[in-house]
Amino acid sequence: AALSAKPGVFRGWQVVAAAFSVMFFAYGLQFSYGVFASGMAAELGWSRAATALPYSLYVFLYSALSAATGRATDRIGPRPVITVGALLLGLGWGLSALVHEPWQLNLTLGLVAALGMSVAWVPCNATVSRWFTLKRGTAVAVASTGGSLGNLLVRVVEVGQVDQRGNQVRVVLERLAVERGRLLHRRLVPIVQV
């Protein structure tokens, strides 16, 4: 569904709001991994290294893929790129809650979720910048702030969830990841083509 034009409101600001939301949830989830890593290691009897390696793979791969997702955004537009990314991000984190072996976490988080995360920063900011000639820096700054606020606020919610549910870390992780994937997808649908 396309964004509806509100009288007197430049549609570019709606694109900024959508990008803010995508980055809020994507980076909120990413930077809250530490909330789950120790509980997951304890629950599954893994070393801290076994939970750190998949996250390292995740960060490396999503960073390396940003150039490809930028090109894909230029070629086919932000909506399909970010939609696929949101679905992969939710799927990767959700499946990470079901793992029993370290190699499975390397696959679900280190590969699938990383593919999804690679569409957060570059495609969102590229799309925002296309909508503005005046106030471009302000628009990109507002959209990017979503990642920082997500980093701050999502972690607080997740710590509360883990504190409430104790050792059920993987159940909490799965629920939050699936929820976030759905929210990302809903927020992403309004991002329009330029």
CSV table of C-alpha atoms in Angstrom, one decimal:
chain,number,residue,atom,x,y,z
A,1,ALA,CA,0.0,0.0,0.0
A,2,ALA,CA,1.4,3.4,-1.0
A,3,LEU,CA,1.7,6.2,1.5
A,4,SER,CA,-1.3,8.5,1.5
A,5,ALA,CA,-0.5,12.1,1.0
A,6,LYS,CA,-1.5,14.3,3.8
A,7,PRO,CA,-2.1,17.9,2.9
A,8,GLY,CA,0.9,20.1,3.7
A,9,VAL,CA,3.1,17.2,4.7
A,10,PHE,CA,6.0,16.3,2.3
A,11,ARG,CA,5.9,12.6,1.6
A,12,GLY,CA,9.6,12.3,2.1
A,13,TRP,CA,9.1,12.7,5.9
A,14,GLN,CA,6.9,9.6,5.8
A,15,VAL,CA,9.7,7.8,4.1
A,16,VAL,CA,12.0,9.0,6.9
A,17,ALA,CA,9.5,7.6,9.5
A,18,ALA,CA,9.5,4.3,7.8
A,19,ALA,CA,13.3,4.1,7.6
A,20,PHE,CA,13.5,5.2,11.2
A,21,SER,CA,11.2,2.3,12.2
A,22,VAL,CA,13.2,-0.3,10.1
A,23,MET,CA,16.5,0.8,11.7
A,24,PHE,CA,14.9,1.0,15.2
A,25,PHE,CA,13.9,-2.7,15.2
A,26,ALA,CA,16.9,-4.0,13.2
A,27,TYR,CA,19.6,-2.3,15.2
A,28,GLY,CA,17.6,-2.8,18.5
A,29,LEU,CA,17.7,-6.5,17.9
A,30,GLN,CA,21.3,-6.6,16.7
A,31,PHE,CA,22.7,-4.8,19.7
A,32,SER,CA,20.7,-6.7,22.2
A,33,TYR,CA,22.4,-10.0,21.3
A,34,GLY,CA,24.5,-9.8,24.5
A,35,VAL,CA,21.3,-10.0,26.6
A,36,PHE,CA,20.7,-13.6,25.2
A,37,ALA,CA,24.3,-14.8,24.6
A,38,SER,CA,25.2,-15.8,28.2
A,39,GLY,CA,21.9,-17.4,28.9
A,40,MET,CA,22.0,-19.3,25.6
A,41,ALA,CA,25.5,-20.5,26.4
A,42,ALA,CA,24.6,-21.6,29.9
A,43,GLU,CA,21.3,-23.3,28.7
A,44,LEU,CA,23.0,-25.2,25.9
A,45,GLY,CA,26.3,-25.9,27.7
A,46,TRP,CA,28.4,-24.0,25.2
A,47,SER,CA,31.5,-21.9,25.7
A,48,ARG,CA,31.2,-18.1,25.3
A,49,ALA,CA,33.3,-18.5,22.1
A,50,ALA,CA,30.6,-20.7,20.6
A,51,THR,CA,28.1,-17.9,21.0
A,52,ALA,CA,30.5,-15.2,20.0
A,53,LEU,CA,31.6,-16.7,16.7
A,54,PRO,CA,28.1,-16.6,15.0
A,55,TYR,CA,27.7,-12.9,16.0
A,56,SER,CA,31.1,-12.1,14.6
A,57,LEU,CA,30.1,-13.8,11.3
A,58,TYR,CA,26.8,-11.9,11.4
A,59,VAL,CA,28.5,-8.5,11.7
A,60,PHE,CA,31.1,-9.3,9.1
A,61,LEU,CA,28.7,-10.7,6.6
A,62,TYR,CA,26.0,-8.0,6.9
A,63,SER,CA,28.7,-5.3,6.6
A,64,ALA,CA,30.3,-6.9,3.5
A,65,LEU,CA,26.9,-7.3,1.9
A,66,SER,CA,25.9,-3.6,2.3
A,67,ALA,CA,27.4,-2.8,-1.1
A,68,ALA,CA,25.3,-5.5,-2.8
A,69,THR,CA,22.1,-4.4,-1.1
A,70,GLY,CA,22.8,-0.8,-2.1
A,71,ARG,CA,23.1,-1.9,-5.8
A,72,ALA,CA,20.0,-4.0,-5.5
A,73,THR,CA,18.1,-1.0,-4.1
A,74,ASP,CA,19.2,1.1,-7.1
A,75,ARG,CA,18.2,-1.7,-9.5
A,76,ILE,CA,14.9,-2.9,-8.2
A,77,GLY,CA,13.9,-0.4,-5.5
A,78,PRO,CA,13.8,-0.3,-1.7
A,79,ARG,CA,10.5,-2.0,-1.2
A,80,PRO,CA,11.4,-5.5,-2.4
A,81,VAL,CA,15.0,-5.3,-1.0
A,82,ILE,CA,13.9,-4.2,2.5
A,83,THR,CA,10.9,-6.6,2.5
A,84,VAL,CA,13.1,-9.6,1.7
A,85,GLY,CA,15.7,-8.4,4.2
A,86,ALA,CA,13.1,-8.0,7.0
A,87,LEU,CA,11.8,-11.5,6.4
A,88,LEU,CA,15.3,-13.0,6.4
A,89,LEU,CA,16.2,-11.0,9.6
A,90,GLY,CA,13.1,-12.3,11.4
A,91,LEU,CA,13.6,-15.8,10.1
A,92,GLY,CA,17.3,-15.9,11.0
A,93,TRP,CA,16.8,-14.6,14.6
A,94,GLY,CA,13.7,-16.8,15.1
A,95,LEU,CA,15.5,-20.0,13.9
A,96,SER,CA,18.4,-19.0,16.2
A,97,ALA,CA,16.1,-19.6,19.1
A,98,LEU,CA,15.6,-23.3,18.1
A,99,VAL,CA,19.3,-24.3,17.7
A,100,HIS,CA,20.9,-27.1,19.6
A,101,GLU,CA,24.4,-27.1,18.1
A,102,PRO,CA,26.9,-24.2,17.5
A,103,TRP,CA,27.0,-24.9,13.7
A,104,GLN,CA,23.2,-24.2,13.6
A,105,LEU,CA,23.7,-20.8,15.2
A,106,ASN,CA,26.5,-20.1,12.7
A,107,LEU,CA,24.0,-20.8,9.9
A,108,THR,CA,20.8,-19.1,11.4
A,109,LEU,CA,22.4,-16.0,12.9
A,110,GLY,CA,25.8,-15.8,11.0
A,111,LEU,CA,24.2,-16.3,7.6
A,112,VAL,CA,20.4,-16.0,7.4
A,113,ALA,CA,20.0,-13.1,9.8
A,114,ALA,CA,23.1,-11.4,8.4
A,115,LEU,CA,21.6,-11.4,4.9
A,116,GLY,CA,18.5,-9.7,6.4
A,117,MET,CA,20.4,-7.2,8.4
A,118,SER,CA,22.4,-6.1,5.4
A,119,VAL,CA,19.4,-4.2,4.1
A,120,ALA,CA,18.9,-1.9,7.1
A,121,TRP,CA,21.4,0.9,6.8
A,122,VAL,CA,22.3,1.5,3.2
A,123,PRO,CA,19.0,0.9,1.5
A,124,CYS,CA,17.1,2.9,4.1
A,125,ASN,CA,19.4,5.9,4.0
A,126,ALA,CA,19.8,5.8,0.2
A,127,THR,CA,16.0,5.9,-0.1
A,128,VAL,CA,15.7,8.8,2.3
A,129,SER,CA,18.4,10.8,0.6
A,130,ARG,CA,16.6,10.4,-2.8
A,131,TRP,CA,13.6,12.2,-1.4
A,132,PHE,CA,15.4,15.3,-0.3
A,133,THR,CA,17.5,18.0,-1.9
A,134,LEU,CA,16.9,20.5,0.9
A,135,LYS,CA,17.3,19.2,4.5
A,136,ARG,CA,18.9,16.0,3.2
A,137,GLY,CA,21.3,15.8,6.1
A,138,THR,CA,18.6,16.3,8.6
A,139,ALA,CA,16.4,13.7,7.0
A,140,VAL,CA,19.2,11.1,7.0
A,141,ALA,CA,20.1,12.0,10.6
A,142,VAL,CA,16.5,11.5,11.8
A,143,ALA,CA,16.2,8.2,10.0
A,144,SER,CA,19.5,7.0,11.3
A,145,THR,CA,18.6,7.9,14.8
A,146,GLY,CA,16.2,5.0,14.7
A,147,GLY,CA,19.1,2.6,15.0
A,148,SER,CA,20.5,4.4,18.0
A,149,LEU,CA,17.2,4.6,19.8
A,150,GLY,CA,16.5,1.0,19.0
A,151,ASN,CA,19.9,0.1,20.5
A,152,LEU,CA,18.9,1.8,23.7
A,153,LEU,CA,15.2,1.0,24.1
A,154,VAL,CA,14.9,-2.5,22.7
A,155,ARG,CA,17.6,-3.8,24.9
A,156,VAL,CA,15.8,-2.5,28.0
A,157,VAL,CA,12.6,-4.3,26.9
A,158,GLU,CA,14.5,-7.5,26.2
A,159,VAL,CA,16.3,-7.4,29.6
A,160,GLY,CA,12.9,-7.1,31.2
A,161,GLN,CA,11.6,-10.1,29.3
A,162,VAL,CA,14.6,-12.3,30.2
A,163,ASP,CA,14.3,-11.2,33.9
A,164,GLN,CA,10.6,-12.2,33.9
A,165,ARG,CA,11.1,-15.5,32.2
A,166,GLY,CA,14.4,-16.6,33.7
A,167,ASN,CA,16.1,-19.5,31.9
A,168,GLN,CA,13.6,-19.5,29.0
A,169,VAL,CA,16.0,-17.3,27.0
A,170,ARG,CA,15.5,-19.1,23.7
A,171,VAL,CA,11.7,-18.8,23.9
A,172,VAL,CA,12.0,-15.1,24.6
A,173,LEU,CA,14.5,-14.7,21.7
A,174,GLU,CA,12.2,-16.6,19.3
A,175,ARG,CA,9.1,-14.6,20.3
A,176,LEU,CA,10.9,-11.2,20.0
A,177,ALA,CA,12.5,-12.1,16.7
A,178,VAL,CA,9.3,-13.2,15.1
A,179,GLU,CA,7.5,-10.2,16.5
A,180,ARG,CA,10.2,-7.9,15.2
A,181,GLY,CA,10.2,-9.5,11.7
A,182,ARG,CA,6.4,-8.8,11.5
A,183,LEU,CA,6.8,-5.2,12.7
A,184,LEU,CA,9.7,-4.6,10.2
A,185,HIS,CA,7.6,-5.9,7.4
A,186,ARG,CA,4.6,-3.8,8.3
A,187,ARG,CA,6.8,-0.7,8.6
A,188,LEU,CA,8.5,-1.4,5.4
A,189,VAL,CA,5.5,-1.7,3.2
A,190,PRO,CA,4.9,2.1,3.2
A,191,ILE,CA,8.4,2.8,1.8
A,192,VAL,CA,7.6,4.0,-1.7
A,193,GLN,CA,9.7,3.8,-4.9
A,194,VAL,CA,11.3,7.1,-6.2
